[in-house]
Amino acid sequence: MKKETKRAIRDAFAKLSFRSQAQNPVMLMVYLSACLTTVLLALALAGISDAPWGYIAAICVVLWATVLFGNFAESLAEGRGKAQADALRSAKRDVEACLIDNAALADAATMEDPSAFLADRGRAVGSATLKRGQVYFVRAGEQVPADGEVIMGAASVDESAITGESAPVVRESGGDRSSITGGTTVLSDWLVARVAAEAGQSFLDKMIAMVESAARKKTPNEQALELLLIALTLVFLAVSLSLYLFGAFTAAQHGAGNPLGITSLVALFVCLAPTTIGALLSAIGIAGMSRLNAANVLATSGRAVEAAGDVDVLLLDKTGTITLGNRQAAAFLPVGGVSERELADAAQLASLADETPEGRSVVVLAKERFGIRERELAQSGFAVVPFTAQTRMSGVDFEGHEIRKGAADAVRAYVEARGGVFGAEVAAVAEEVSRSGGTPLVVARDARVLGVIHLKDIIKSGIRDNFADLRAMGIKTVMVTGDNPLTAAAIAAEAGLDDFIAEATPEAKLAAIRRYQAEGHLVAMTGDGTNDAPALAQADVAVAMNSGTQAAKEAGNMVDLDSSPTKLIEIVRIGKQLLMTRGSLTTFSIANDLAKYFAVIPALLVPLYPGLEVLNIMHLATPASAMLAAIIYNALIIVALIPLALRGVKYREASPHRLLARNLAVYGLGGVIVPFAAIKALDALMVLVGVA
């Protein structure tokens, strides 16, 4: 037996308290019914009963089993989170922190070796005593004492205790990689960080609370469904009481005993009440959160997970999400009678010292197209001209010749300054590359333009199919990019996106989200920078990157520990699977209850009204065997559905109408057929063994 299962069995018995059961109104009624039958069994053993003691004992045992099965489902779902929480707690421990005062921090900025100075001036304190706003120093080999915002230094950090990813990440002051998490370990160099959270409110603390479901609150959808289940429970309670009174009245008229005794009445009520979904409802919600945690995403609320399932607009960053993130050379476009090989040769020479992915792709393309082998710069006395933000060009000087590669306007200025001509042909080629969504790099030698290198944003493999699936689900995809409108339009068309926001600013993102929300849409987006915080705070589902700033993580309602921009698509699928699972099992449960009503009640009332035998289509042996079969089935179906509740209903990309039709066909019709078949089989088994 797995450790998880043993723990769940133990916890199932631990939840047999009134306080635990009161959290689920439907299962509370089953709990009270089990308590009542226990009292009835004690009275039967004392000689006071309206039914054989063996029958009462059987009903009592099955009702307690039903309660335990419901507890087991919830405990099994919680167990996965508890195991993850235990692993996280092992990473969270009180360590010694090096506290830095403001004076030492100011002096360190002027020092040649700040790390040695800070280590000497720091004051050792326990990490648990750190307050928000205080500053600490941490160096290689030490554990980060608290969540913080890096304000000085840069270091590689091991975050495997939190993310599960063994590869170290760089954390540095400034930019969007300044956030550092307590419990991680610095592998190299040093950092100075300002504490971003009070003790007990760290990212790790929140993560532990969420994964073990301690902080999980019922979502609006869960609350609404719970109200429906309570209403149905009250309806079936009234039905059961009415049947009892009706049976008593009719029996008195005939001078016979009421076939619906108190024990049968209690069993009938439990059979008709929506116990199946009532027992599994909490497990479905917890399992949905667990699937999200398994995807390395921390949700700060269950509401966000459900909202992800209802999202119909996705705002996606271009770089790293839709494209690979690195532009690659796709073509050499010569001008002015220059051959393509001559252009490729010059472009390769200008790129030999360019270690950027774009520069390396030029070298690779020249080799693939023309077999131009990579040359050593040192062997020919080449002088490298590095790229700078001011010149926006790079290249080489050799034997009195100059080769330059760079932005079109920069190369134009370079060529014209040396008496060359930047012709209309090259301007037209560069413009055409831009219109197609690429980036033009112009190559010149000795003030003569040779042609243009077409740098292309490479669309990720399969991303177009992904967006097609989302469109089939009724989700609109919108690309957010800083590119010009022409480039953005070309990439959006190639990737199969519905819309785009070009030259995006924080204000533009925020305005777009508000516009979509005003139209009635639910909007999801990702972000990692402080400038993304306003838009993240506005979005219905806001996924912040763990590598991002503290402001972004505080603004979002989810944090992606892997810092993968494409994770948003997976989050939407998990959210939809959660809603589908809850809807499917609710459909099954209600259909199941109605089927049991028509399967059992005719058999119960046959002694009073023999004419009802025609409605006893399954020909159940006796009222007692029918009731026992129904109550046993009612308990076993909970166990049978636990794997589905934990795993979730298989997600399919389809329109809401098709999903609804399938849900009704599989779980609605299945909920009607299964009880009839199972109750008949159990009744026949009891007849076979001589119980009925």
C-alpha positions as semicolon CSV with decimal commas, in nm:
position;residue;x (nm);y (nm);z (nm)
1;M;0,000;0,000;0,000
2;K;0,134;0,337;-0,100
3;K;0,226;0,589;0,165
4;E;-0,033;0,832;0,022
5;T;-0,313;0,575;0,059
6;K;-0,215;0,486;0,416
7;R;-0,211;0,852;0,509
8;A;-0,552;0,904;0,344
9;I;-0,706;0,610;0,533
10;R;-0,574;0,747;0,862
11;D;-0,701;1,095;0,783
12;A;-1,042;0,957;0,678
13;F;-1,098;0,829;1,032
14;A;-0,957;1,151;1,178
15;K;-1,224;1,349;0,990
16;L;-1,507;1,161;1,167
17;S;-1,565;1,456;1,398
18;F;-1,875;1,674;1,384
19;R;-1,660;1,981;1,324
20;S;-1,497;1,828;1,013
21;Q;-1,826;1,695;0,875
22;A;-2,002;2,028;0,926
23;Q;-1,787;2,179;0,650
24;N;-1,981;1,972;0,395
25;P;-2,359;2,007;0,451
26;V;-2,454;1,711;0,230
27;M;-2,211;1,470;0,394
28;L;-2,313;1,611;0,734
29;M;-2,662;1,473;0,669
30;V;-2,509;1,133;0,587
31;Y;-2,303;1,157;0,907
32;L;-2,614;1,234;1,115
33;S;-2,800;0,951;0,942
34;A;-2,519;0,710;1,032
35;C;-2,534;0,830;1,393
36;L;-2,914;0,779;1,397
37;T;-2,890;0,424;1,261
38;T;-2,627;0,349;1,525
39;V;-2,882;0,453;1,791
40;L;-3,151;0,246;1,617
41;L;-2,915;-0,055;1,617
42;A;-2,855;-0,017;1,990
43;L;-3,232;-0,002;2,049
44;A;-3,285;-0,309;1,826
45;L;-3,033;-0,506;2,028
46;A;-3,231;-0,402;2,335
47;G;-3,551;-0,537;2,176
48;I;-3,697;-0,207;2,051
49;S;-3,708;-0,191;1,670
50;D;-3,922;-0,164;1,359
51;A;-3,699;-0,395;1,154
52;P;-3,470;-0,698;1,205
53;W;-3,150;-0,604;1,382
54;G;-2,940;-0,758;1,104
55;Y;-3,102;-0,527;0,848
56;I;-3,043;-0,223;1,071
57;A;-2,681;-0,331;1,128
58;A;-2,621;-0,364;0,755
59;I;-2,766;-0,017;0,687
60;C;-2,561;0,128;0,974
61;V;-2,234;-0,022;0,847
62;V;-2,294;0,096;0,490
63;L;-2,379;0,452;0,602
64;W;-2,059;0,477;0,808
65;A;-1,871;0,337;0,509
66;T;-2,027;0,611;0,290
67;V;-1,900;0,878;0,530
68;L;-1,554;0,722;0,538
69;F;-1,541;0,694;0,158
70;G;-1,622;1,065;0,127
71;N;-1,351;1,146;0,383
72;F;-1,108;0,918;0,201
73;A;-1,164;1,097;-0,132
74;E;-1,091;1,435;0,025
75;S;-0,794;1,302;0,224
76;L;-0,642;1,137;-0,082
77;A;-0,661;1,465;-0,273
78;E;-0,515;1,656;0,022
79;G;-0,239;1,398;0,066
80;R;-0,069;1,495;-0,259
81;G;-0,052;1,854;-0,143
82;K;0,071;1,754;0,202
83;A;0,356;1,553;0,053
84;Q;0,463;1,855;-0,152
85;A;0,426;2,079;0,154
86;D;0,652;1,848;0,356
87;A;0,920;1,875;0,088
88;L;0,891;2,254;0,090
89;R;0,912;2,269;0,469
90;S;1,246;2,091;0,452
91;A;1,373;2,388;0,247
92;K;1,235;2,637;0,498
93;R;1,453;2,663;0,805
94;D;1,582;2,935;1,030
95;V;1,931;3,036;0,922
96;E;2,175;3,307;1,021
97;A;2,131;3,627;0,822
98;C;2,387;3,905;0,771
99;L;2,195;4,226;0,846
100;I;2,326;4,545;0,679
101;D;2,249;4,900;0,797
102;N;2,199;5,195;0,563
103;A;2,535;5,353;0,644
104;A;2,726;5,036;0,556
105;L;2,522;5,002;0,237
106;A;2,612;5,356;0,130
107;D;2,982;5,303;0,206
108;A;2,988;4,971;0,016
109;A;2,892;5,145;-0,308
110;T;3,228;5,327;-0,302
111;M;3,439;5,025;-0,213
112;E;3,664;4,834;-0,453
113;D;3,557;4,504;-0,288
114;P;3,202;4,558;-0,156
115;S;3,147;4,192;-0,058
116;A;3,438;4,180;0,185
117;F;3,335;4,512;0,335
118;L;2,971;4,406;0,379
119;A;3,064;4,070;0,527
120;D;3,277;4,253;0,783
121;R;3,020;4,523;0,865
122;G;2,714;4,294;0,874
123;R;2,542;4,188;1,196
124;A;2,438;3,823;1,243
125;V;2,068;3,775;1,323
126;G;1,819;3,489;1,291
127;S;1,629;3,488;0,961
128;A;1,299;3,461;1,151
129;T;1,362;3,805;1,307
130;L;1,399;3,989;0,975
131;K;1,144;4,263;0,911
132;R;1,012;4,399;0,584
133;G;1,238;4,676;0,452
134;Q;1,555;4,554;0,625
135;V;1,864;4,477;0,415
136;Y;2,071;4,159;0,424
137;F;2,389;4,034;0,257
138;V;2,428;3,677;0,129
139;R;2,718;3,513;-0,055
140;A;2,813;3,186;-0,225
141;G;2,726;2,875;-0,026
142;E;2,468;3,048;0,194
143;Q;2,092;3,008;0,201
144;V;1,883;3,313;0,122
145;P;1,725;3,404;0,458
146;A;1,409;3,578;0,333
147;D;1,221;3,690;0,023
148;G;1,382;4,002;-0,111
149;E;1,444;4,245;-0,392
150;V;1,810;4,249;-0,502
151;I;1,951;4,603;-0,475
152;M;2,322;4,530;-0,524
153;G;2,531;4,257;-0,685
154;A;2,458;3,958;-0,908
155;A;2,478;3,585;-0,838
156;S;2,374;3,244;-0,965
157;V;2,110;3,089;-0,740
158;D;1,992;2,731;-0,694
159;E;1,609;2,737;-0,679
160;S;1,560;2,360;-0,712
161;A;1,409;2,334;-0,363
162;I;1,115;2,542;-0,487
163;T;1,094;2,494;-0,862
164;G;1,239;2,144;-0,896
165;E;1,466;2,274;-1,171
166;S;1,832;2,191;-1,106
167;A;1,978;2,450;-1,344
168;P;2,087;2,764;-1,154
169;V;1,938;3,102;-1,241
170;V;2,092;3,449;-1,232
171;R;1,955;3,707;-0,990
172;E;2,077;4,066;-1,014
173;S;1,988;4,419;-0,918
174;G;1,774;4,619;-1,158
175;G;1,569;4,478;-1,444
176;D;1,314;4,199;-1,423
177;R;1,530;3,935;-1,249
178;S;1,572;4,110;-0,918
179;S;1,337;3,901;-0,708
180;I;1,493;3,637;-0,481
181;T;1,312;3,375;-0,274
182;G;1,391;3,269;0,082
183;G;1,504;2,905;0,111
184;T;1,705;2,911;-0,214
185;T;2,086;2,885;-0,214
186;V;2,344;3,122;-0,361
187;L;2,596;2,925;-0,568
188;S;2,837;3,198;-0,673
189;D;2,922;3,564;-0,607
190;W;2,709;3,769;-0,366
191;L;2,389;3,971;-0,332
192;V;2,244;4,248;-0,120
193;A;1,865;4,235;-0,096
194;R;1,587;4,424;0,080
195;V;1,336;4,204;0,268
196;A;1,005;4,201;0,078
197;A;0,779;4,011;0,319
198;E;0,715;3,984;0,693
199;A;0,801;3,664;0,878
200;G;0,536;3,397;0,809
201;Q;0,420;3,573;0,491
202;S;0,702;3,470;0,259
203;F;0,652;3,315;-0,080
204;L;0,749;2,975;0,062
205;D;0,501;3,012;0,350
206;K;0,220;3,097;0,111
207;M;0,318;2,811;-0,117
208;I;0,313;2,560;0,170
209;A;-0,030;2,683;0,282
210;M;-0,175;2,658;-0,067
211;V;-0,042;2,315;-0,163
212;E;-0,164;2,154;0,158
213;S;-0,501;2,323;0,109
214;A;-0,486;2,505;0,441
215;A;-0,555;2,834;0,268
216;R;-0,801;2,700;0,011
217;K;-1,135;2,876;0,028
218;K;-1,446;2,766;-0,154
219;T;-1,476;2,939;-0,487
220;P;-1,796;3,116;-0,600
221;N;-1,876;2,823;-0,829
222;E;-1,828;2,575;-0,545
223;Q;-2,047;2,785;-0,316
224;A;-2,321;2,808;-0,579
225;L;-2,308;2,432;-0,641
226;E;-2,313;2,367;-0,267
227;L;-2,632;2,574;-0,234
228;L;-2,788;2,367;-0,513
229;L;-2,690;2,043;-0,340
230;I;-2,832;2,165;-0,009
231;A;-3,159;2,254;-0,184
232;L;-3,174;1,909;-0,347
233;T;-3,098;1,745;-0,011
234;L;-3,387;1,932;0,152
235;V;-3,617;1,836;-0,136
236;F;-3,534;1,466;-0,100
237;L;-3,567;1,492;0,279
238;A;-3,919;1,623;0,225
239;V;-3,984;1,344;-0,029
240;S;-3,864;1,077;0,218
241;L;-4,076;1,217;0,502
242;S;-4,379;1,238;0,272
243;L;-4,334;0,877;0,163
244;Y;-4,306;0,769;0,527
245;L;-4,625;0,954;0,625
246;F;-4,803;0,832;0,312
247;G;-4,695;0,475;0,386
248;A;-4,804;0,500;0,750
249;F;-5,148;0,638;0,651
250;T;-5,206;0,372;0,386
251;A;-5,087;0,092;0,616
252;A;-5,327;0,210;0,888
253;Q;-5,615;0,204;0,640
254;H;-5,534;-0,156;0,554
255;G;-5,453;-0,256;0,907
256;A;-5,100;-0,354;0,808
257;G;-4,753;-0,248;0,918
258;N;-4,571;0,036;0,746
259;P;-4,307;-0,115;0,512
260;L;-4,116;0,215;0,535
261;G;-3,972;0,199;0,885
262;I;-3,738;0,460;1,033
263;T;-3,431;0,264;0,921
264;S;-3,555;0,232;0,563
265;L;-3,656;0,598;0,566
266;V;-3,304;0,705;0,666
267;A;-3,147;0,475;0,406
268;L;-3,386;0,602;0,137
269;F;-3,303;0,963;0,217
270;V;-2,927;0,898;0,189
271;C;-2,981;0,717;-0,143
272;L;-3,180;1,004;-0,291
273;A;-2,962;1,288;-0,158
274;P;-2,679;1,405;-0,390
275;T;-2,415;1,223;-0,186
276;T;-2,199;1,127;-0,485
277;I;-2,104;1,481;-0,586
278;G;-2,129;1,592;-0,222
279;A;-1,857;1,344;-0,126
280;L;-1,635;1,429;-0,423
281;L;-1,683;1,806;-0,452
282;S;-1,399;1,904;-0,220
283;A;-1,167;1,640;-0,372
284;I;-1,231;1,776;-0,723
285;G;-1,131;2,130;-0,617
286;I;-0,821;2,015;-0,428
287;A;-0,715;1,787;-0,715
288;G;-0,747;2,079;-0,958
289;M;-0,511;2,282;-0,740
290;S;-0,276;1,982;-0,723
291;R;-0,264;1,956;-1,103
292;L;-0,175;2,323;-1,114
293;N;0,097;2,268;-0,852
294;A;0,227;1,972;-1,051
295;A;0,267;2,213;-1,344
296;N;0,487;2,424;-1,111
297;V;0,229;2,703;-1,084
298;L;0,128;2,850;-0,749
299;A;-0,222;2,996;-0,739
300;T;-0,295;3,237;-0,459
301;S;-0,667;3,154;-0,480
302;G;-0,897;2,885;-0,612
303;R;-1,099;3,162;-0,773
304;A;-0,809;3,224;-1,014
305;V;-0,802;2,857;-1,119
306;E;-1,173;2,862;-1,199
307;A;-1,139;3,195;-1,377
308;A;-0,872;3,033;-1,595
309;G;-1,135;2,783;-1,706
310;D;-1,370;3,065;-1,809
311;V;-1,109;3,284;-1,980
312;D;-1,197;3,385;-2,335
313;V;-0,915;3,634;-2,411
314;L;-0,543;3,555;-2,378
315;L;-0,279;3,828;-2,389
316;L;0,050;3,664;-2,485
317;D;0,396;3,810;-2,508
318;K;0,565;3,754;-2,845
319;T;0,923;3,677;-2,747
320;G;0,966;3,338;-2,585
321;T;0,597;3,256;-2,611
322;I;0,506;3,275;-2,979
323;T;0,861;3,300;-3,116
324;L;1,177;3,124;-3,000
325;G;1,313;3,452;-2,868
326;N;1,619;3,466;-3,092
327;R;1,597;3,600;-3,445
328;Q;1,775;3,388;-3,705
329;A;1,918;3,467;-4,047
330;A;1,677;3,338;-4,310
331;A;1,806;3,481;-4,641
332;F;2,077;3,689;-4,811
333;L;1,923;3,953;-5,040
334;P;2,191;4,114;-5,264
335;V;2,150;4,450;-5,444
336;G;2,330;4,640;-5,718
337;G;2,445;4,338;-5,916
338;V;2,623;4,176;-5,618
339;S;2,606;3,796;-5,611
340;E;2,439;3,621;-5,320
341;R;2,764;3,437;-5,244
342;E;2,961;3,763;-5,226
343;L;2,705;3,905;-4,984
344;A;2,712;3,586;-4,775
345;D;3,094;3,593;-4,758
346;A;3,098;3,954;-4,638
347;A;2,815;3,893;-4,391
348;Q;3,000;3,595;-4,246
349;L;3,320;3,795;-4,200
350;A;3,125;4,071;-4,023
351;S;2,963;3,812;-3,793
352;L;3,266;3,604;-3,693
353;A;3,317;3,803;-3,374
354;D;2,944;3,841;-3,308
355;E;2,857;3,592;-3,033
356;T;2,488;3,680;-3,027
357;P;2,241;3,414;-3,149
358;E;2,163;3,637;-3,448
359;G;2,531;3,669;-3,537
360;R;2,594;3,295;-3,507
361;S;2,291;3,227;-3,729
362;V;2,448;3,438;-4,008
363;V;2,763;3,224;-3,993
364;V;2,554;2,906;-4,001
365;L;2,342;3,023;-4,297
366;A;2,652;3,115;-4,501
367;K;2,795;2,770;-4,440
368;E;2,468;2,591;-4,524
369;R;2,399;2,788;-4,845
370;F;2,748;2,820;-4,993
371;G;2,978;2,597;-4,789
372;I;3,171;2,901;-4,664
373;R;3,374;2,766;-4,377
374;E;3,424;2,961;-4,061
375;R;3,758;3,146;-4,052
376;E;3,983;3,244;-3,765
377;L;4,005;3,619;-3,728
378;A;4,353;3,605;-3,579
379;Q;4,507;3,434;-3,882
380;S;4,431;3,719;-4,122
381;G;4,499;4,013;-3,900
382;F;4,136;4,116;-3,877
383;A;4,044;4,400;-3,643
384;V;3,706;4,348;-3,484
385;V;3,461;4,639;-3,466
386;P;3,216;4,546;-3,185
387;F;2,852;4,637;-3,179
388;T;2,757;4,939;-2,964
389;A;2,424;5,099;-2,884
390;Q;2,553;5,424;-3,032
391;T;2,670;5,293;-3,372
392;R;2,421;5,003;-3,398
393;M;2,673;4,832;-3,626
394;S;2,946;4,573;-3,603
395;G;3,207;4,442;-3,844
396;V;3,576;4,392;-3,922
397;D;3,866;4,588;-4,068
398;F;4,130;4,401;-4,268
399;E;4,394;4,486;-4,525
400;G;4,256;4,837;-4,574
401;H;3,901;4,715;-4,621
402;E;3,599;4,776;-4,398
403;I;3,295;4,554;-4,368
404;R;2,996;4,676;-4,165
405;K;2,666;4,507;-4,071
406;G;2,384;4,680;-3,887
407;A;2,051;4,861;-3,885
408;A;1,946;5,019;-4,215
409;D;1,957;5,382;-4,096
410;A;2,291;5,330;-3,920
411;V;2,453;5,176;-4,230
412;R;2,300;5,451;-4,446
413;A;2,469;5,717;-4,230
414;Y;2,798;5,522;-4,240
415;V;2,791;5,481;-4,620
416;E;2,688;5,839;-4,698
417;A;2,949;5,978;-4,457
418;R;3,213;5,806;-4,672
419;G;3,075;5,930;-5,000
420;G;2,882;5,618;-5,089
421;V;2,524;5,588;-5,209
422;F;2,243;5,417;-5,020
423;G;2,023;5,346;-5,320
424;A;1,649;5,315;-5,351
425;E;1,686;4,942;-5,423
426;V;1,835;4,859;-5,085
427;A;1,577;5,082;-4,909
428;A;1,299;4,894;-5,088
429;V;1,445;4,554;-4,994
430;A;1,481;4,659;-4,630
431;E;1,122;4,788;-4,629
432;E;0,996;4,458;-4,777
433;V;1,177;4,258;-4,506
434;S;1,014;4,476;-4,237
435;R;0,671;4,433;-4,395
436;S;0,709;4,055;-4,389
437;G;0,772;4,063;-4,015
438;G;1,150;4,031;-4,032
439;T;1,439;4,253;-3,928
440;P;1,669;4,385;-4,204
441;L;2,045;4,405;-4,145
442;V;2,230;4,592;-4,417
443;V;2,585;4,483;-4,515
444;A;2,834;4,727;-4,667
445;R;3,199;4,699;-4,777
446;D;3,414;5,005;-4,831
447;A;3,112;5,238;-4,841
448;R;2,933;5,018;-5,096
449;V;2,609;4,848;-4,998
450;L;2,617;4,475;-5,083
451;G;2,269;4,377;-4,971
452;V;2,041;4,287;-4,682
453;I;2,035;3,998;-4,433
454;H;1,678;3,891;-4,351
455;L;1,655;3,818;-3,978
456;K;1,337;3,634;-3,894
457;D;1,152;3,568;-3,569
458;I;1,112;3,192;-3,574
459;I;0,761;3,084;-3,479
460;K;0,761;2,797;-3,229
461;S;0,678;2,458;-3,369
462;G;0,313;2,361;-3,314
463;I;0,213;2,705;-3,180
464;R;-0,027;2,763;-3,471
465;D;-0,210;2,437;-3,391
466;N;-0,220;2,544;-3,027
467;F;-0,391;2,868;-3,117
468;A;-0,631;2,682;-3,346
469;D;-0,732;2,463;-3,050
470;L;-0,786;2,772;-2,837
471;R;-0,998;2,929;-3,109
472;A;-1,210;2,613;-3,120
473;M;-1,273;2,665;-2,749
474;G;-1,392;3,019;-2,813
475;I;-1,074;3,184;-2,679
476;K;-0,935;3,490;-2,855
477;T;-0,554;3,515;-2,868
478;V;-0,385;3,856;-2,867
479;M;-0,009;3,904;-2,911
480;V;0,160;4,182;-2,714
481;T;0,486;4,307;-2,864
482;G;0,710;4,610;-2,881
483;D;0,758;4,559;-3,255
484;N;0,625;4,804;-3,509
485;P;0,274;4,736;-3,648
486;L;0,400;4,594;-3,979
487;T;0,624;4,337;-3,810
488;A;0,360;4,255;-3,550
489;A;0,094;4,199;-3,818
490;A;0,319;3,963;-4,015
491;I;0,407;3,752;-3,711
492;A;0,045;3,743;-3,592
493;A;-0,067;3,619;-3,934
494;E;0,202;3,350;-3,948
495;A;0,127;3,224;-3,595
496;G;-0,249;3,224;-3,653
497;L;-0,331;3,482;-3,384
498;D;-0,661;3,666;-3,371
499;D;-0,522;4,012;-3,290
500;F;-0,209;4,194;-3,176
501;I;-0,097;4,500;-2,979
502;A;0,209;4,658;-3,141
503;E;0,454;4,898;-2,980
504;A;0,300;4,793;-2,651
505;T;0,348;5,013;-2,345
506;P;0,229;4,940;-1,989
507;E;-0,054;5,187;-2,051
508;A;-0,151;5,014;-2,376
509;K;-0,167;4,673;-2,204
510;L;-0,382;4,809;-1,921
511;A;-0,615;4,987;-2,164
512;A;-0,653;4,672;-2,376
513;I;-0,745;4,458;-2,072
514;R;-1,000;4,713;-1,953
515;R;-1,149;4,735;-2,301
516;Y;-1,195;4,358;-2,325
517;Q;-1,338;4,338;-1,972
518;A;-1,584;4,620;-2,050
519;E;-1,707;4,404;-2,339
520;G;-1,776;4,119;-2,095
521;H;-1,464;3,909;-2,152
522;L;-1,246;3,734;-1,893
523;V;-0,882;3,818;-1,965
524;A;-0,559;3,633;-1,884
525;M;-0,205;3,757;-1,929
526;T;0,154;3,695;-1,820
527;G;0,418;3,939;-1,703
528;D;0,748;3,958;-1,518
529;G;0,842;4,324;-1,481
530;T;0,739;4,607;-1,253
531;N;0,592;4,779;-1,558
532;D;0,361;4,476;-1,603
533;A;0,220;4,507;-1,249
534;P;-0,075;4,740;-1,333
535;A;-0,193;4,514;-1,616
536;L;-0,145;4,201;-1,404
537;A;-0,349;4,353;-1,124
538;Q;-0,629;4,432;-1,373
539;A;-0,637;4,093;-1,549
540;D;-0,878;3,823;-1,428
541;V;-0,601;3,560;-1,448
542;A;-0,256;3,710;-1,398
543;V;0,044;3,479;-1,419
544;A;0,365;3,634;-1,286
545;M;0,704;3,481;-1,363
546;N;0,898;3,360;-1,061
547;S;1,209;3,514;-1,217
548;G;1,036;3,852;-1,229
549;T;1,017;4,139;-0,986
550;Q;0,846;4,130;-0,649
551;A;0,594;4,388;-0,773
552;A;0,487;4,157;-1,058
553;K;0,448;3,858;-0,824
554;E;0,241;4,058;-0,578
555;A;0,017;4,189;-0,857
556;G;-0,048;3,843;-1,008
557;N;-0,285;3,579;-0,871
558;M;-0,061;3,298;-0,998
559;V;0,316;3,254;-1,002
560;D;0,486;3,029;-1,258
561;L;0,785;2,875;-1,084
562;D;0,937;2,772;-1,419
563;S;0,903;3,126;-1,555
564;S;0,778;2,987;-1,886
565;P;0,566;3,235;-2,087
566;T;0,383;2,950;-2,262
567;K;0,257;2,816;-1,927
568;L;-0,052;3,035;-1,963
569;I;-0,196;2,801;-2,225
570;E;-0,150;2,501;-1,993
571;I;-0,310;2,694;-1,704
572;V;-0,620;2,762;-1,914
573;R;-0,646;2,391;-1,996
574;I;-0,616;2,295;-1,627
575;G;-0,885;2,548;-1,536
576;K;-1,120;2,415;-1,803
577;Q;-1,052;2,058;-1,695
578;L;-1,147;2,150;-1,337
579;L;-1,478;2,301;-1,448
580;M;-1,546;2,007;-1,682
581;T;-1,476;1,752;-1,408
582;R;-1,706;1,926;-1,161
583;G;-1,980;1,967;-1,422
584;S;-1,954;1,609;-1,548
585;L;-1,966;1,450;-1,202
586;T;-2,250;1,679;-1,096
587;T;-2,447;1,570;-1,402
588;F;-2,375;1,206;-1,321
589;S;-2,470;1,250;-0,956
590;I;-2,806;1,416;-1,021
591;A;-2,896;1,165;-1,295
592;N;-2,780;0,892;-1,058
593;D;-3,011;1,013;-0,779
594;L;-3,315;1,036;-1,007
595;A;-3,248;0,687;-1,139
596;K;-3,228;0,545;-0,786
597;Y;-3,563;0,711;-0,709
598;F;-3,741;0,524;-0,989
599;A;-3,545;0,204;-0,928
600;V;-3,609;0,165;-0,555
601;I;-3,937;0,333;-0,459
602;P;-4,167;0,100;-0,661
603;A;-4,006;-0,202;-0,492
604;L;-4,053;-0,043;-0,147
605;L;-4,422;0,032;-0,199
606;V;-4,522;-0,298;-0,363
607;P;-4,637;-0,452;-0,027
608;L;-4,887;-0,166;0,009
609;Y;-4,980;-0,137;-0,358
610;P;-4,929;-0,466;-0,545
611;G;-5,021;-0,284;-0,865
612;L;-4,688;-0,100;-0,850
613;E;-4,519;-0,429;-0,937
614;V;-4,548;-0,321;-1,300
615;L;-4,310;-0,031;-1,223
616;N;-4,066;-0,265;-1,051
617;I;-3,904;-0,324;-1,389
618;M;-3,595;-0,488;-1,241
619;H;-3,806;-0,727;-1,030
620;L;-3,610;-0,666;-0,711
621;A;-3,664;-0,952;-0,466
622;T;-3,789;-0,771;-0,153
623;P;-3,815;-0,415;-0,022
624;A;-3,528;-0,492;0,218
625;S;-3,299;-0,628;-0,054
626;A;-3,384;-0,333;-0,281
627;M;-3,299;-0,084;-0,006
628;L;-2,976;-0,263;0,086
629;A;-2,870;-0,289;-0,279
630;A;-2,934;0,083;-0,331
631;I;-2,747;0,196;-0,020
632;I;-2,450;-0,034;-0,096
633;Y;-2,435;0,098;-0,452
634;N;-2,457;0,454;-0,317
635;A;-2,140;0,393;-0,113
636;L;-1,945;0,200;-0,377
637;I;-2,003;0,454;-0,655
638;I;-1,813;0,714;-0,450
639;V;-1,509;0,485;-0,437
640;A;-1,543;0,406;-0,808
641;L;-1,539;0,777;-0,901
642;I;-1,246;0,882;-0,679
643;P;-0,982;0,815;-0,952
644;L;-1,181;1,023;-1,202
645;A;-1,226;1,307;-0,950
646;L;-0,851;1,315;-0,880
647;R;-0,736;1,266;-1,239
648;G;-1,000;1,492;-1,390
649;V;-1,221;1,438;-1,692
650;K;-1,011;1,418;-2,007
651;Y;-0,990;1,760;-2,163
652;R;-1,087;1,799;-2,529
653;E;-1,053;2,107;-2,745
654;A;-1,407;2,164;-2,863
655;S;-1,680;2,424;-2,860
656;P;-1,891;2,463;-2,542
657;H;-2,197;2,323;-2,724
658;R;-2,015;2,004;-2,825
659;L;-1,871;1,962;-2,476
660;L;-2,216;2,003;-2,322
661;A;-2,367;1,748;-2,561
662;R;-2,094;1,499;-2,482
663;N;-2,128;1,562;-2,108
664;L;-2,503;1,489;-2,119
665;A;-2,455;1,181;-2,337
666;V;-2,177;1,022;-2,131
667;Y;-2,243;1,135;-1,774
668;G;-2,615;1,215;-1,793
669;L;-2,718;0,895;-1,970
670;G;-2,451;0,697;-1,782
671;G;-2,588;0,830;-1,453
672;V;-2,929;0,689;-1,545
673;I;-2,816;0,345;-1,670
674;V;-2,547;0,255;-1,414
675;P;-2,770;0,259;-1,099
676;F;-3,031;0,028;-1,256
677;A;-2,767;-0,224;-1,361
678;A;-2,569;-0,208;-1,035
679;I;-2,871;-0,227;-0,802
680;K;-3,011;-0,526;-0,992
681;A;-2,674;-0,703;-0,974
682;L;-2,641;-0,639;-0,599
683;D;-3,002;-0,755;-0,537
684;A;-2,937;-1,076;-0,733
685;L;-2,617;-1,133;-0,534
686;M;-2,803;-1,099;-0,203
687;V;-3,064;-1,349;-0,324
688;L;-2,784;-1,583;-0,432
689;V;-2,612;-1,579;-0,091
690;G;-2,943;-1,604;0,092
691;V;-2,948;-1,258;0,249
692;A;-3,274;-1,154;0,080
